[in-house]
Coordinates of C-alpha atoms in Angstrom, one line a residue:
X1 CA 49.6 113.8 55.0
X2 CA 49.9 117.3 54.1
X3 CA 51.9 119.5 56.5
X4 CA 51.4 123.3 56.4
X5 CA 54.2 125.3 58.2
X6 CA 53.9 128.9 59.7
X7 CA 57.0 131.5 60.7
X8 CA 56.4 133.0 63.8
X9 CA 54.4 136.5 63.4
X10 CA 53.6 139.7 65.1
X11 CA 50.3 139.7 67.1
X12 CA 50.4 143.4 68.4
X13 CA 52.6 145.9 69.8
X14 CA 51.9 148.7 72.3
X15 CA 52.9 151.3 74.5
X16 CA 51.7 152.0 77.8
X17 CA 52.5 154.2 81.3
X18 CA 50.6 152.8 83.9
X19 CA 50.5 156.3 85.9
X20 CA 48.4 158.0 83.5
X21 CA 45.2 156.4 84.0
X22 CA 45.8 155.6 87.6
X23 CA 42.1 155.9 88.8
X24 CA 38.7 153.0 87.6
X25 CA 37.3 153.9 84.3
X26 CA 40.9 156.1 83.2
X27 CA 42.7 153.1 82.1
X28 CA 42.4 154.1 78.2
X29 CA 44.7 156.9 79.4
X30 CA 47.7 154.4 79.8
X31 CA 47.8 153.6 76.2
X32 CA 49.9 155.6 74.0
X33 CA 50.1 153.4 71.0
X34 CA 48.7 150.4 70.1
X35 CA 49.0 148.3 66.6
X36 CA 46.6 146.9 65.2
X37 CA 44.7 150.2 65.9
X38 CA 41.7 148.4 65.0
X39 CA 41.4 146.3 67.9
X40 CA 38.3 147.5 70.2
X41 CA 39.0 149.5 73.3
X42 CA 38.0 147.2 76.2
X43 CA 40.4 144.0 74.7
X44 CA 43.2 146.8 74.5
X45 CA 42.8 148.1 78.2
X46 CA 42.2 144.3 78.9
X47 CA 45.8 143.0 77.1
X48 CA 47.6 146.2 78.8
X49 CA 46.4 145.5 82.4
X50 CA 47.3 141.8 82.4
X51 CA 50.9 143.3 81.4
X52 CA 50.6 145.5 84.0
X53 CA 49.9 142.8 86.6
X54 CA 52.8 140.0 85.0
X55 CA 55.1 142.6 85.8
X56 CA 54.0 144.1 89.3
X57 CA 53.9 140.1 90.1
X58 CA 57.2 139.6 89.1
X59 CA 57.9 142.2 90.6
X60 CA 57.7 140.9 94.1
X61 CA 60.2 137.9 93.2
X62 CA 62.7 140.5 92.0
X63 CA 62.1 144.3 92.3
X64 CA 65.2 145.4 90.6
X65 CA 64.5 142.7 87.6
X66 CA 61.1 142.5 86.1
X67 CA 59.2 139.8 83.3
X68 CA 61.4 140.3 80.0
X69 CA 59.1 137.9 78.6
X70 CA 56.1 135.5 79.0
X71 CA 55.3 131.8 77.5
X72 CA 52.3 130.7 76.6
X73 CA 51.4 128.0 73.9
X74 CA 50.3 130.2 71.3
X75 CA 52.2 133.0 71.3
X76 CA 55.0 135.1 73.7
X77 CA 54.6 138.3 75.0
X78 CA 58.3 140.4 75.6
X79 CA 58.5 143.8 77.7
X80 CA 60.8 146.4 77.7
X81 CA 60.9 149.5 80.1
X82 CA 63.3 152.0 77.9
X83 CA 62.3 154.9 80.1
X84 CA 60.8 155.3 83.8
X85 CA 57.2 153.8 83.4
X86 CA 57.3 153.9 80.1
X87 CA 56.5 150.6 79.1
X88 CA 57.3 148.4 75.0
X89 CA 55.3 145.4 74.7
X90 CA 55.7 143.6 71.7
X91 CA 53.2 140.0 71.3
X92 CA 54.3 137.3 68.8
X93 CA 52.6 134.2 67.3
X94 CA 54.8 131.4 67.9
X95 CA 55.9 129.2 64.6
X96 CA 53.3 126.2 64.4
X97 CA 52.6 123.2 62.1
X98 CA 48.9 122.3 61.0
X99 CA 48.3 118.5 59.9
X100 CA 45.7 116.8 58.5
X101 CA 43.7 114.2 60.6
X102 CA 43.9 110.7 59.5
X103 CA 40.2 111.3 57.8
X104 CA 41.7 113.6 55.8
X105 CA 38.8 116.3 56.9
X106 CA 39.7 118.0 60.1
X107 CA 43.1 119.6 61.2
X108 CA 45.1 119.8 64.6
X109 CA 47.6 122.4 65.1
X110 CA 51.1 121.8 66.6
X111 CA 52.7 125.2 68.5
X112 CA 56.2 124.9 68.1
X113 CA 56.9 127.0 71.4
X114 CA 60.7 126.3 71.9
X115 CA 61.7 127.0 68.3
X116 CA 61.6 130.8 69.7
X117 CA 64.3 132.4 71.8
X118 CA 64.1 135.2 73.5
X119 CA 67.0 136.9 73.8
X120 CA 66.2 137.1 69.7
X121 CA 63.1 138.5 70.2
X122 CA 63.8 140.4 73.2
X123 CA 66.5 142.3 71.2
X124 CA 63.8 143.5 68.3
X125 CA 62.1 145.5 70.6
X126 CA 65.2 147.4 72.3
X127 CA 66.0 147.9 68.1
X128 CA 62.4 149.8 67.9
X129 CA 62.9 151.7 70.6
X130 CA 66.6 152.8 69.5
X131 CA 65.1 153.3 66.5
X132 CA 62.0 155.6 67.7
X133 CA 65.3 157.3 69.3
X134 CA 67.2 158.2 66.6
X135 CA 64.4 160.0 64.7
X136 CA 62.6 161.3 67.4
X137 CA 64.6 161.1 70.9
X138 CA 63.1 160.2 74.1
X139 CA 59.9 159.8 74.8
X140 CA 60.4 162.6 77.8
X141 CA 61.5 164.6 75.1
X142 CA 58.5 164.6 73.4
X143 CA 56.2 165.2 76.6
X144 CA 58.3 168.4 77.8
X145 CA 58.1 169.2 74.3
X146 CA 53.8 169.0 73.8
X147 CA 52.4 166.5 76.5
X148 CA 51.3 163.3 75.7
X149 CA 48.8 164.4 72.8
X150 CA 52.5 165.0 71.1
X151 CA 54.1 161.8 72.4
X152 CA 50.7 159.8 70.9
X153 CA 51.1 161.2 67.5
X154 CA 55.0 160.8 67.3
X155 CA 54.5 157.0 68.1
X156 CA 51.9 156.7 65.6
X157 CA 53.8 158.5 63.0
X158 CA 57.1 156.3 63.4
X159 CA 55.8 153.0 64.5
X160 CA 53.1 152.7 61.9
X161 CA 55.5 152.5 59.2
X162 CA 58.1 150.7 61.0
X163 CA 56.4 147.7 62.2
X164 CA 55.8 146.9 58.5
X165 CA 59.3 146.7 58.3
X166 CA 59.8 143.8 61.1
X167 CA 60.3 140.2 59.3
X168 CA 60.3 138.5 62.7
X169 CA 60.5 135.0 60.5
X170 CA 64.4 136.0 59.6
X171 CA 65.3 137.3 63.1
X172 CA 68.5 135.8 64.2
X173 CA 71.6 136.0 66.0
X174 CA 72.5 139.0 64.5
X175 CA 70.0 141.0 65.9
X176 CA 71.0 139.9 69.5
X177 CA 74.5 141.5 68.5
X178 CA 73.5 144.6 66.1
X179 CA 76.6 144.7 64.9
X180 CA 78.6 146.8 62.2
X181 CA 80.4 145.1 59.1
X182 CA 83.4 146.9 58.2
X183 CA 85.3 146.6 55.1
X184 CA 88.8 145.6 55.2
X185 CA 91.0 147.7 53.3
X186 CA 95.1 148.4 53.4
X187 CA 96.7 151.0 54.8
X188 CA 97.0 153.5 51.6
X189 CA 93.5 153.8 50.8
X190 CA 92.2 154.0 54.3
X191 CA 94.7 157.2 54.6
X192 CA 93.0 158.7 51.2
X193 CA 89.8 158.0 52.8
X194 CA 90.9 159.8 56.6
X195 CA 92.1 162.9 54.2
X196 CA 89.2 162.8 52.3
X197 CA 87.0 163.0 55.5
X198 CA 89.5 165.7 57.1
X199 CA 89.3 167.8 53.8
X200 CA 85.5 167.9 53.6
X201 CA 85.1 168.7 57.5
X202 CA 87.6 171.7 57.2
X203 CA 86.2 173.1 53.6
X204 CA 82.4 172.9 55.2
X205 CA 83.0 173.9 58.6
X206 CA 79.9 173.5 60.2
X207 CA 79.9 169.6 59.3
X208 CA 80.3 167.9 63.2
X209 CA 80.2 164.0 62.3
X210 CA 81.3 161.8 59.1
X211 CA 80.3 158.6 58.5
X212 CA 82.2 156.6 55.1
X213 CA 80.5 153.2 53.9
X214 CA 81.1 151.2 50.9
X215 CA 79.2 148.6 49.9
X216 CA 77.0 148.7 52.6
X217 CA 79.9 148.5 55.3
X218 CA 81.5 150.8 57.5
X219 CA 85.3 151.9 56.9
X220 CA 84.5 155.1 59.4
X221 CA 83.1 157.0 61.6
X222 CA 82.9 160.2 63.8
X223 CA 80.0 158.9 65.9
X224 CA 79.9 157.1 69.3
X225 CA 79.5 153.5 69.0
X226 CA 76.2 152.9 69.9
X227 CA 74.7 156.0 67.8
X228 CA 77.3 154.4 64.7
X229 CA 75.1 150.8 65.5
X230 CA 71.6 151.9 65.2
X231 CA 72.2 154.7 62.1
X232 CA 74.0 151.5 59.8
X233 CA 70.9 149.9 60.8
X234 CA 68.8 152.6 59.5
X235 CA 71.1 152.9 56.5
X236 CA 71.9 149.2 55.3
X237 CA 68.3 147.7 56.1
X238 CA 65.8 150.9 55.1
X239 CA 67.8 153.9 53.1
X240 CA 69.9 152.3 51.0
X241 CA 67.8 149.3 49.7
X242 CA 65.0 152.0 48.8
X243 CA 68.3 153.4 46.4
X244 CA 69.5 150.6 44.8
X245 CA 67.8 151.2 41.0
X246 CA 69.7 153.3 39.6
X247 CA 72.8 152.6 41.0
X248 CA 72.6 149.1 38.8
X249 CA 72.6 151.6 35.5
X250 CA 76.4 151.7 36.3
X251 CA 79.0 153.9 35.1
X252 CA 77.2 154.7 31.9
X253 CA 74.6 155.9 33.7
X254 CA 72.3 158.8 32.3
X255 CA 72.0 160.0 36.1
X256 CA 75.0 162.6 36.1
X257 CA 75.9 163.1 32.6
X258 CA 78.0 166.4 33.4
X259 CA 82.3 166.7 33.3
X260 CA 84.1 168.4 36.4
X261 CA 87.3 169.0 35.1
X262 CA 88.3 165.3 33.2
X263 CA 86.5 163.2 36.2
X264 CA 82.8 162.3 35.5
X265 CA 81.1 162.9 38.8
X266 CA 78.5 160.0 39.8
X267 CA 77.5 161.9 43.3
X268 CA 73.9 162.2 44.7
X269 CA 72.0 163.1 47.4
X270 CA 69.8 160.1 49.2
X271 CA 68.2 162.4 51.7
X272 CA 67.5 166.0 51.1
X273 CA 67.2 166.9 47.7
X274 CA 66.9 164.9 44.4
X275 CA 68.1 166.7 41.2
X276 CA 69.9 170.3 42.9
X277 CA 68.8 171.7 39.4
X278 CA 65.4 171.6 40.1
X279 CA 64.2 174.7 41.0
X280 CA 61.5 173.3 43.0
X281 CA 63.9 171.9 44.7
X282 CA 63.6 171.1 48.8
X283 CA 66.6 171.3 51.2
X284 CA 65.0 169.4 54.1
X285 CA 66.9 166.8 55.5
X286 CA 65.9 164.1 58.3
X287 CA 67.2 164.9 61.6
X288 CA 68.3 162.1 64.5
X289 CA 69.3 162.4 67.9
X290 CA 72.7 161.4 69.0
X291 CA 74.4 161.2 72.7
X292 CA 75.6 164.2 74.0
X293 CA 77.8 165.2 77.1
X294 CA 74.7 167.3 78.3
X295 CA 72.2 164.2 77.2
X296 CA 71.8 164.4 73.3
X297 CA 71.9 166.5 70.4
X298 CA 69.8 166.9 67.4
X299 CA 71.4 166.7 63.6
X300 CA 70.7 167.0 60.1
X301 CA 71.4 163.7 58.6
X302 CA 72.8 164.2 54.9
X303 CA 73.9 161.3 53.0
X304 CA 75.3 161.3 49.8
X305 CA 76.1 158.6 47.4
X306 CA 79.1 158.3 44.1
X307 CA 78.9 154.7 42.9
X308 CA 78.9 152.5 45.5
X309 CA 80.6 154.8 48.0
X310 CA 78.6 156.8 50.5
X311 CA 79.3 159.5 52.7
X312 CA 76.7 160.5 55.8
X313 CA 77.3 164.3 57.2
X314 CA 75.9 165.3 60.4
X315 CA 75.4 169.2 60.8
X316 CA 73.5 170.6 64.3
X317 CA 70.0 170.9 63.4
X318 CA 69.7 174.5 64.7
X319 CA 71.5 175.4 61.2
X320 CA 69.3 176.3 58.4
X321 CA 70.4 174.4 55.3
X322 CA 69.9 175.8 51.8
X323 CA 70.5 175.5 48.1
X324 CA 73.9 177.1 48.6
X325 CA 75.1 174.9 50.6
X326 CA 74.1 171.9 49.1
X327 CA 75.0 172.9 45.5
X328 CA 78.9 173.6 47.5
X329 CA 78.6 170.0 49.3
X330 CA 77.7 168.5 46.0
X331 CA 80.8 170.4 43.9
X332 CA 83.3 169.8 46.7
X333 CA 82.2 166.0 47.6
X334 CA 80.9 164.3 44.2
X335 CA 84.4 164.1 42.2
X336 CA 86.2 163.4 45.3
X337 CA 83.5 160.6 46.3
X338 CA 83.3 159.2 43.1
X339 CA 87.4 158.8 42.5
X340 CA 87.6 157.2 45.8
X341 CA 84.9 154.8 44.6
X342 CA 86.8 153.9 42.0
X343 CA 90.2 153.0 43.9
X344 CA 88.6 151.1 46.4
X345 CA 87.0 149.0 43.6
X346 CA 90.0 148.8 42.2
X347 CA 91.7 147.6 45.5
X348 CA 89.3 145.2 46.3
X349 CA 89.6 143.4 43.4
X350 CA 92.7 143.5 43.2
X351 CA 93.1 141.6 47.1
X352 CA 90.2 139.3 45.8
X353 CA 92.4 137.8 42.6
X354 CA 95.4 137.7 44.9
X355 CA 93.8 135.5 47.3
X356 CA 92.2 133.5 44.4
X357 CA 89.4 131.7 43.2
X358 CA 86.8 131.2 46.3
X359 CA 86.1 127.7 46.3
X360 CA 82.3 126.6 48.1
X361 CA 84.4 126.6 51.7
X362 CA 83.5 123.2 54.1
X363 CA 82.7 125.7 57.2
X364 CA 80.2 128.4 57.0
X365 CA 80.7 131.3 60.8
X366 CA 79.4 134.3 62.3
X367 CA 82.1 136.2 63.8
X368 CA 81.5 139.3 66.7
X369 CA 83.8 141.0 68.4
X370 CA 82.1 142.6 71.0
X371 CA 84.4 145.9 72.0
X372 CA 84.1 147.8 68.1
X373 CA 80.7 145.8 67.2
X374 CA 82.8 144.4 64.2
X375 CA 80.4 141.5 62.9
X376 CA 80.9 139.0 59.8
X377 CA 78.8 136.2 58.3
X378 CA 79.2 133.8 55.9
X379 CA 76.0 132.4 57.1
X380 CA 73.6 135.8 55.7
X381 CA 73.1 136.9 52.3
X382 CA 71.3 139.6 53.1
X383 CA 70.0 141.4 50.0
X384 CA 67.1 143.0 50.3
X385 CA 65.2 145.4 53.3
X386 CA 62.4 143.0 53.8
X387 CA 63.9 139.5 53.6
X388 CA 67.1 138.4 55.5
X389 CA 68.2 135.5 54.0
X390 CA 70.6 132.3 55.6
X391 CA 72.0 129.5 53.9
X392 CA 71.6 127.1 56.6
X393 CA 68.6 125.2 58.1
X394 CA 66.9 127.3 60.8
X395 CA 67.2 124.6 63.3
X396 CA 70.9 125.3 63.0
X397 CA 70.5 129.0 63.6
X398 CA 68.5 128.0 66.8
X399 CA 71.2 126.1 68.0
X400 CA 73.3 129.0 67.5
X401 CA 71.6 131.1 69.2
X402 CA 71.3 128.6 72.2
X403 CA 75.1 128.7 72.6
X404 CA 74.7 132.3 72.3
X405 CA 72.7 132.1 75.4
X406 CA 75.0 129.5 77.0
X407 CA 77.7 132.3 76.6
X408 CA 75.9 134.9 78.3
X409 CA 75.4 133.2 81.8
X410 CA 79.2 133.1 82.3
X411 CA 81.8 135.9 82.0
X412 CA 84.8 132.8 81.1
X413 CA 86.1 132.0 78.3
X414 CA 84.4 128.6 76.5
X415 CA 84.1 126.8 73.9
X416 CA 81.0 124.6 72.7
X417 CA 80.8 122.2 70.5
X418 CA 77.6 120.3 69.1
X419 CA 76.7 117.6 66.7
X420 CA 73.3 118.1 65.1
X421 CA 70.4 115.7 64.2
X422 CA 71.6 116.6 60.6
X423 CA 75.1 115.8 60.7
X424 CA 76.1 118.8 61.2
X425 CA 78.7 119.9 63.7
X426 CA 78.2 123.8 65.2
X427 CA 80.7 125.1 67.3
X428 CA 80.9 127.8 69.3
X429 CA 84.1 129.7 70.6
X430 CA 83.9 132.6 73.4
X431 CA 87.6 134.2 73.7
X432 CA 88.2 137.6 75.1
X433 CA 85.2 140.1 74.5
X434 CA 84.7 138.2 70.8
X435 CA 82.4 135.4 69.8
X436 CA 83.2 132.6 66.8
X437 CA 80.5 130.4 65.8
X438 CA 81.0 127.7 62.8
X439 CA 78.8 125.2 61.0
X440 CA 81.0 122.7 59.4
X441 CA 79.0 120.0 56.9
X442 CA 81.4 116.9 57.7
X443 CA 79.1 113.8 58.5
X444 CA 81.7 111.5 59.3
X445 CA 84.3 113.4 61.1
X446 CA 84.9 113.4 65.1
X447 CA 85.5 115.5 67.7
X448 CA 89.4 115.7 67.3
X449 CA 88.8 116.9 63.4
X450 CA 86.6 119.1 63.8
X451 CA 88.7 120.7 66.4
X452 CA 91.8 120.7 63.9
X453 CA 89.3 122.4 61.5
X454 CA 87.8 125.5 63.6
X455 CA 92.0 125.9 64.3
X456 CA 92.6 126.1 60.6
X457 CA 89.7 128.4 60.1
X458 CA 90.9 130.5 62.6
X459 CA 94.4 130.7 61.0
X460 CA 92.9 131.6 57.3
X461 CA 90.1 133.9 58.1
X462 CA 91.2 135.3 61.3
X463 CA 95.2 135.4 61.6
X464 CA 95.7 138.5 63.1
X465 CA 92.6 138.0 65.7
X466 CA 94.1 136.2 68.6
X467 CA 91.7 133.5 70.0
X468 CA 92.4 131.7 73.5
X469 CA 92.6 128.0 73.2

């Protein structure tokens, strides 16, 4: 019997205030974006007003709490109230299985309606709201700014592209946390780095925030944390995937061919402009929103790339950038950038051989610390901005995030340990504000080894971290 399996998928997402179409016959005025757009108007205003009514019926159980989400066989519905009234509604198909009948002819379809958790879920919509934020700030921005005919075309701008970005079928624990990877480096070349950062901020005064990645994780940043979250999002998921080409070329690269001084200089604009000697050249860069003391402010995001070393710059938006700027950025930054690219390569390997070959380890872990977001995975490979790839069996990442949820009811310190259909053993450690959770492939061992064996993982991978036994 053939068995044909499906991920779980996004139905339709919209936006709604209930007190703009308050009266009979107004209700269209409620919506302020809906996807797909081509769904006819009376099955929108329908879907919107039974939202309305699951939370005003909740409501009454629990004024201060209303419906995060709703089960139903086919699909789940999650709600999010970002602002006053303002209400993100985001529908998903829930994973089935379709079989074949015995006469081979007609098919039945199986929902799998508890392979989906929410607090998964639940967390992708708060990301496309932060996200929405960071480009575009609050939707009460946007109304004081040009009403709701503004606020409608904002939405459709942003969240028509972005939903195309969602792969709900690789959601995971990671998005529950949205944390940051950082690369661990020693003491010396995280001092050349701090200089570095100090040096560019004096030279080009009116620079307000720096942000220093390398290889797609952080080593620092000027920014609050919660801004720092949501803009590596942005970075490692949509910019820097879109950039990857030519960085492959390497150091032989026909990119920059040009000598400054005896250093070749590999640096590069990602946002703004894409050759400075084009005369054609534009000097617009994207601008986000970041927390303020007075609420937020709005910044030019400039991000600039030498090997595999980038540098974001943050500059109040109320500046006018130009050619002469950038051409000074890109003299002052590019050999500097591109040097330091080079001795943290060097470093890094360096630490790798040290520590020898890496052997297929017996464990696999996610590891968050919840107080600086710091996140790391042995369990993701993730490569690419549309797919998010794991090397273990989704049923193993549902048990993760299970315990996950099992950690969030209590503020204690636990620990959790589970043995899977498959053999597999998954435990979960909670210990202080950070969060341990390892899969370990050993069929035949018990509860006492597999104990000793999360200890000696703890000892190799995280020996300055102190975990609570």
């Amino acid at each position: 019997m053939q068995e044909k399996q499906y991920t779980p998928s996004l139905l339709s997402f919209f936006i709604y205030n209930p007190t703009f179409g308050p009266r009979e016959g107004e209700e269209e005025k409620k919506i302020l974006f809906y996807h797909p757009s081509d769904v006819e108007k009376n099955e929108k205003i329908r879907n919107v007003g039974l939202c309305e009514a699951i939370v005003q019926f909740t409501r009454t159980f629990c004024p201060t709490k209303p419906a995060k989400s709703l089960h139903t066989q086919k699909n789940r519905q999650f709600f999010f109230e970002p602002e006053n009234n303002f209400w993100v509604v985001m529908v998903v198909r829930n994973p089935m299985i379709e079989k074949l009948n015995k006469d081979g002819k007609t098919q039945t379809i199986e929902y799998q309606e508890e392979e989906m958790l929410d607090t998964v879920y639940g967390a992708v919509v708060r990301q496309c709201y932060s996200m929405y934020k960071l480009f575009n700030g609050t939707f009460a921005r946007a109304m004081e700014a040009g009403g709701v005919e503004l606020l409608m075309q904002k939405l459709e701008k942003f969240f028509y592209k972005y939903l195309q970005t969602l792969h709900l079928q690789s959601s995971d624990l990671l998005d529950v946390f949205g944390g940051i990877s950082f690369f661990p480096l020693d003491k010396m070349t995280y001092l050349k780095i701090q200089s570095f950062v100090n040096r560019v901020e004096e030279s080009l005064s009116l620079i307000k925030y720096t942000a220093f990645l390398y290889n797609d994780q952080l080593i620092w940043s000027g920014l609050e944390q919660d801004d720092m979250r949501i803009l590596y999002k942005y970075l490692t998921t949509s910019l820097f995937p879109r950039h990857t080409e030519p960085e492959l070329a390497g150091r032989d690269s026909p990119l920059r061919p040009e000598v400054t001084g005896n250093l070749l200089h590999y640096g590069r604009f990602l946002t703004g402009p894409l050759n400075l000697k084009d005369p054609e050249a534009k000097f617009r860069f994207p601008k986000i929103f970041v927390s303020a003391e007075d609420g937020y402010e709005e910044l030019h995001l400039i991000v600039y790339k030498a090997m595999s070393a980038a540098a974001c710059f943050m500059i109040s938006a109320s500046v006018e950038l130009n050619r002469d700027f950038c051409e000074q950025l890109d003299s002052l930054v590019g050999p500097q950038l591109t040097l330091l690219a080079s001795d943290i390569c060097e470093q890094f390997t360096v630490n790798r051989r040290i520590s020898g070959p890496e052997k297929e380890p017996q464990f696999k872990f996610i590891y968050f610390n919840h107080m600086n977001l710091a996140e790391k995975s042995t369990i993701h490979m993730r490569k690419t901005a549309s797919v998010c790839l794991t090397s273990v069996h989704p049923d193993l990442m549902k048990i993760l995030g299970d315990i996950n949820c099992d950690f969030a009811r209590v503020d204690e310190d636990e620990e959790i340990i589970v043995k899977a259909m498959t053999d597999y053993w998954v435990v979960g450690k909670k210990s202080d504000q950070r969060e341990l959770y390892v899969i370990l492939n050993q069929k035949n061992a018990n509860l006492i080894e597999v104990n000793e064996e999360v200890k000696r993982l703890c000892a190799t991978q995280f020996n300055n971290i102190f975990f609570l036994d």
